[in-house]
């Protein structure tokens, strides 16, 4: 069985380089365009199930890729983006140059990151993602061939790290532009990463 794990299309906050977390920011027009181009390229893949984060940017991306096909669709809160607490909405470039900023470790030294008030740790996000896979995806092995999941950048990296035991220091080495897919296989209850960061569109803005 193959699992196509996508990041959602672009939003205004992506373009402005702001932390979104669990703030419900919708796709912008360019994000919808990326999703539509991706949908066209995936039209011949017979997806058996579609799952998405309930945040609108992911759910809309999933619906665009599904198109008019009659494929069961479900949202799951365990697929939501990592929660960044009080820093949601903040620009993420300034902390990269300020080692004293609480987000500096998250962005530059993830192995040293300590989550602030109301924020999630990498471990908490990884565990809810793996729980989703155990409960919703592993039971489909043998009855389904292709599964579509649309979630988020940090969440997807946490899930991939959990599957492949990627060291935390290498967290940001996993490239995931908007609407990029990580393709996984599931065989005998074990996941394997077949391909990282595949895009189905020309990577440029208008």
GROMACS .gro file of C-alpha atoms in nm:
model
  206
    1UNK     CA    1   0.000   0.000   0.000
    2UNK     CA    2   0.119   0.352  -0.078
    3UNK     CA    3   0.051   0.661   0.129
    4UNK     CA    4   0.081   1.004  -0.031
    5UNK     CA    5   0.151   1.242   0.257
    6UNK     CA    6   0.107   1.600   0.134
    7UNK     CA    7   0.166   1.939   0.281
    8UNK     CA    8  -0.117   2.187   0.210
    9UNK     CA    9  -0.100   2.460  -0.056
   10UNK     CA   10   0.023   2.813   0.010
   11UNK     CA   11  -0.149   3.059   0.245
   12UNK     CA   12  -0.100   3.430   0.305
   13UNK     CA   13   0.099   3.351   0.618
   14UNK     CA   14   0.325   3.115   0.423
   15UNK     CA   15   0.397   3.395   0.179
   16UNK     CA   16   0.458   3.638   0.468
   17UNK     CA   17   0.681   3.379   0.641
   18UNK     CA   18   0.478   3.365   0.961
   19UNK     CA   19   0.426   3.072   1.197
   20UNK     CA   20   0.078   2.931   1.144
   21UNK     CA   21   0.054   2.642   1.383
   22UNK     CA   22  -0.310   2.567   1.460
   23UNK     CA   23  -0.433   2.911   1.351
   24UNK     CA   24  -0.688   2.841   1.078
   25UNK     CA   25  -0.541   3.032   0.785
   26UNK     CA   26  -0.705   2.951   0.446
   27UNK     CA   27  -0.534   2.887   0.115
   28UNK     CA   28  -0.457   3.189  -0.099
   29UNK     CA   29  -0.518   3.186  -0.474
   30UNK     CA   30  -0.167   3.065  -0.550
   31UNK     CA   31  -0.215   2.786  -0.298
   32UNK     CA   32  -0.534   2.678  -0.475
   33UNK     CA   33  -0.350   2.690  -0.806
   34UNK     CA   34  -0.077   2.461  -0.671
   35UNK     CA   35  -0.342   2.221  -0.540
   36UNK     CA   36  -0.523   2.217  -0.875
   37UNK     CA   37  -0.202   2.147  -1.067
   38UNK     CA   38  -0.124   1.871  -0.820
   39UNK     CA   39  -0.474   1.730  -0.861
   40UNK     CA   40  -0.428   1.715  -1.237
   41UNK     CA   41  -0.107   1.518  -1.203
   42UNK     CA   42  -0.266   1.271  -0.959
   43UNK     CA   43  -0.589   1.220  -1.150
   44UNK     CA   44  -0.496   0.868  -1.260
   45UNK     CA   45  -0.400   0.746  -0.911
   46UNK     CA   46  -0.699   0.553  -0.772
   47UNK     CA   47  -0.706   0.673  -0.412
   48UNK     CA   48  -0.911   0.453  -0.181
   49UNK     CA   49  -0.930   0.695   0.113
   50UNK     CA   50  -0.860   1.063   0.178
   51UNK     CA   51  -0.764   1.199   0.520
   52UNK     CA   52  -0.688   1.559   0.614
   53UNK     CA   53  -0.623   1.790   0.902
   54UNK     CA   54  -0.944   1.980   0.984
   55UNK     CA   55  -0.761   2.313   0.942
   56UNK     CA   56  -0.908   2.469   0.628
   57UNK     CA   57  -0.580   2.501   0.434
   58UNK     CA   58  -0.526   2.125   0.454
   59UNK     CA   59  -0.889   2.018   0.416
   60UNK     CA   60  -0.936   2.237   0.108
   61UNK     CA   61  -0.614   2.108  -0.049
   62UNK     CA   62  -0.736   1.751   0.006
   63UNK     CA   63  -1.075   1.827  -0.149
   64UNK     CA   64  -0.915   1.989  -0.453
   65UNK     CA   65  -0.689   1.687  -0.507
   66UNK     CA   66  -0.982   1.448  -0.462
   67UNK     CA   67  -1.187   1.650  -0.711
   68UNK     CA   68  -1.516   1.500  -0.823
   69UNK     CA   69  -1.410   1.145  -0.746
   70UNK     CA   70  -1.630   0.953  -0.503
   71UNK     CA   71  -1.360   0.875  -0.247
   72UNK     CA   72  -1.434   0.853   0.127
   73UNK     CA   73  -1.303   1.169   0.299
   74UNK     CA   74  -1.236   1.219   0.669
   75UNK     CA   75  -1.069   1.487   0.879
   76UNK     CA   76  -0.878   1.398   1.194
   77UNK     CA   77  -0.755   1.639   1.460
   78UNK     CA   78  -0.441   1.431   1.510
   79UNK     CA   79  -0.325   1.559   1.169
   80UNK     CA   80  -0.332   1.924   1.278
   81UNK     CA   81  -0.016   2.133   1.265
   82UNK     CA   82   0.218   2.160   1.562
   83UNK     CA   83   0.088   2.416   1.813
   84UNK     CA   84   0.328   2.707   1.871
   85UNK     CA   85   0.136   2.872   2.155
   86UNK     CA   86   0.191   3.247   2.191
   87UNK     CA   87   0.420   3.261   1.887
   88UNK     CA   88   0.155   3.172   1.628
   89UNK     CA   89   0.136   3.453   1.378
   90UNK     CA   90   0.493   3.572   1.446
   91UNK     CA   91   0.747   3.612   1.166
   92UNK     CA   92   0.995   3.326   1.179
   93UNK     CA   93   1.298   3.486   1.013
   94UNK     CA   94   1.396   3.732   1.295
   95UNK     CA   95   1.441   3.456   1.560
   96UNK     CA   96   1.690   3.279   1.334
   97UNK     CA   97   1.942   3.558   1.393
   98UNK     CA   98   1.875   3.596   1.766
   99UNK     CA   99   2.011   3.307   1.977
  100UNK     CA  100   1.834   3.453   2.282
  101UNK     CA  101   1.490   3.420   2.122
  102UNK     CA  102   1.284   3.123   2.251
  103UNK     CA  103   1.218   3.012   1.891
  104UNK     CA  104   1.585   3.012   1.792
  105UNK     CA  105   1.631   2.647   1.898
  106UNK     CA  106   1.314   2.540   1.718
  107UNK     CA  107   1.430   2.698   1.392
  108UNK     CA  108   1.808   2.648   1.415
  109UNK     CA  109   1.883   2.383   1.678
  110UNK     CA  110   1.570   2.167   1.700
  111UNK     CA  111   1.745   1.914   1.921
  112UNK     CA  112   1.753   2.185   2.193
  113UNK     CA  113   1.395   2.312   2.153
  114UNK     CA  114   1.184   2.343   2.468
  115UNK     CA  115   0.817   2.418   2.400
  116UNK     CA  116   0.675   2.730   2.563
  117UNK     CA  117   0.340   2.780   2.731
  118UNK     CA  118   0.052   2.609   2.545
  119UNK     CA  119   0.293   2.492   2.271
  120UNK     CA  120   0.359   2.132   2.171
  121UNK     CA  121   0.685   1.942   2.181
  122UNK     CA  122   0.818   1.748   1.883
  123UNK     CA  123   0.752   1.430   2.078
  124UNK     CA  124   0.386   1.514   2.141
  125UNK     CA  125   0.324   1.585   1.772
  126UNK     CA  126   0.507   1.270   1.663
  127UNK     CA  127   0.307   1.056   1.905
  128UNK     CA  128  -0.034   1.183   1.791
  129UNK     CA  129   0.074   1.132   1.429
  130UNK     CA  130   0.190   0.777   1.494
  131UNK     CA  131  -0.132   0.712   1.686
  132UNK     CA  132  -0.328   0.820   1.377
  133UNK     CA  133  -0.128   0.581   1.159
  134UNK     CA  134  -0.181   0.291   1.400
  135UNK     CA  135  -0.555   0.349   1.431
  136UNK     CA  136  -0.657   0.466   1.083
  137UNK     CA  137  -0.397   0.354   0.828
  138UNK     CA  138  -0.246   0.021   0.934
  139UNK     CA  139  -0.591  -0.149   0.944
  140UNK     CA  140  -0.638  -0.058   0.576
  141UNK     CA  141  -0.343  -0.270   0.461
  142UNK     CA  142  -0.472  -0.549   0.240
  143UNK     CA  143  -0.794  -0.371   0.147
  144UNK     CA  144  -0.656  -0.043   0.004
  145UNK     CA  145  -0.379   0.039  -0.241
  146UNK     CA  146  -0.343   0.420  -0.230
  147UNK     CA  147  -0.414   0.659   0.055
  148UNK     CA  148  -0.404   1.040   0.040
  149UNK     CA  149  -0.323   1.237   0.356
  150UNK     CA  150  -0.297   1.618   0.361
  151UNK     CA  151  -0.145   1.783   0.667
  152UNK     CA  152   0.125   2.038   0.750
  153UNK     CA  153   0.496   2.116   0.729
  154UNK     CA  154   0.613   2.064   1.087
  155UNK     CA  155   0.360   1.785   1.146
  156UNK     CA  156   0.471   1.593   0.837
  157UNK     CA  157   0.835   1.625   0.938
  158UNK     CA  158   0.751   1.490   1.284
  159UNK     CA  159   0.572   1.193   1.127
  160UNK     CA  160   0.858   1.120   0.887
  161UNK     CA  161   1.107   1.150   1.172
  162UNK     CA  162   0.907   0.898   1.372
  163UNK     CA  163   0.885   0.652   1.085
  164UNK     CA  164   1.249   0.672   0.978
  165UNK     CA  165   1.404   0.753   1.319
  166UNK     CA  166   1.553   1.074   1.179
  167UNK     CA  167   1.769   1.257   1.439
  168UNK     CA  168   1.606   1.572   1.572
  169UNK     CA  169   1.905   1.782   1.460
  170UNK     CA  170   1.817   1.690   1.100
  171UNK     CA  171   1.451   1.791   1.134
  172UNK     CA  172   1.472   2.084   0.891
  173UNK     CA  173   1.677   1.892   0.635
  174UNK     CA  174   1.351   1.736   0.518
  175UNK     CA  175   1.244   1.976   0.243
  176UNK     CA  176   0.867   2.027   0.222
  177UNK     CA  177   0.749   2.314   0.002
  178UNK     CA  178   0.376   2.375  -0.025
  179UNK     CA  179   0.191   2.086  -0.191
  180UNK     CA  180   0.497   1.860  -0.170
  181UNK     CA  181   0.439   1.491  -0.112
  182UNK     CA  182   0.629   1.231   0.084
  183UNK     CA  183   0.543   0.889  -0.055
  184UNK     CA  184   0.540   0.603   0.194
  185UNK     CA  185   0.485   0.231   0.166
  186UNK     CA  186   0.314   0.007   0.419
  187UNK     CA  187   0.397  -0.361   0.417
  188UNK     CA  188   0.330  -0.608   0.696
  189UNK     CA  189   0.251  -0.321   0.930
  190UNK     CA  190   0.580  -0.140   0.868
  191UNK     CA  191   0.615   0.200   0.704
  192UNK     CA  192   0.900   0.297   0.476
  193UNK     CA  193   0.974   0.628   0.306
  194UNK     CA  194   0.995   0.578  -0.070
  195UNK     CA  195   1.033   0.941  -0.175
  196UNK     CA  196   1.062   1.278  -0.001
  197UNK     CA  197   0.948   1.620  -0.117
  198UNK     CA  198   0.800   1.532  -0.454
  199UNK     CA  199   0.617   1.814  -0.627
  200UNK     CA  200   0.377   1.787  -0.919
  201UNK     CA  201   0.399   2.145  -1.046
  202UNK     CA  202   0.658   2.397  -1.165
  203UNK     CA  203   0.808   2.550  -0.851
  204UNK     CA  204   0.773   2.918  -0.926
  205UNK     CA  205   0.530   3.198  -0.856
  206UNK     CA  206   0.360   3.408  -1.117
   0.00000   0.00000   0.00000
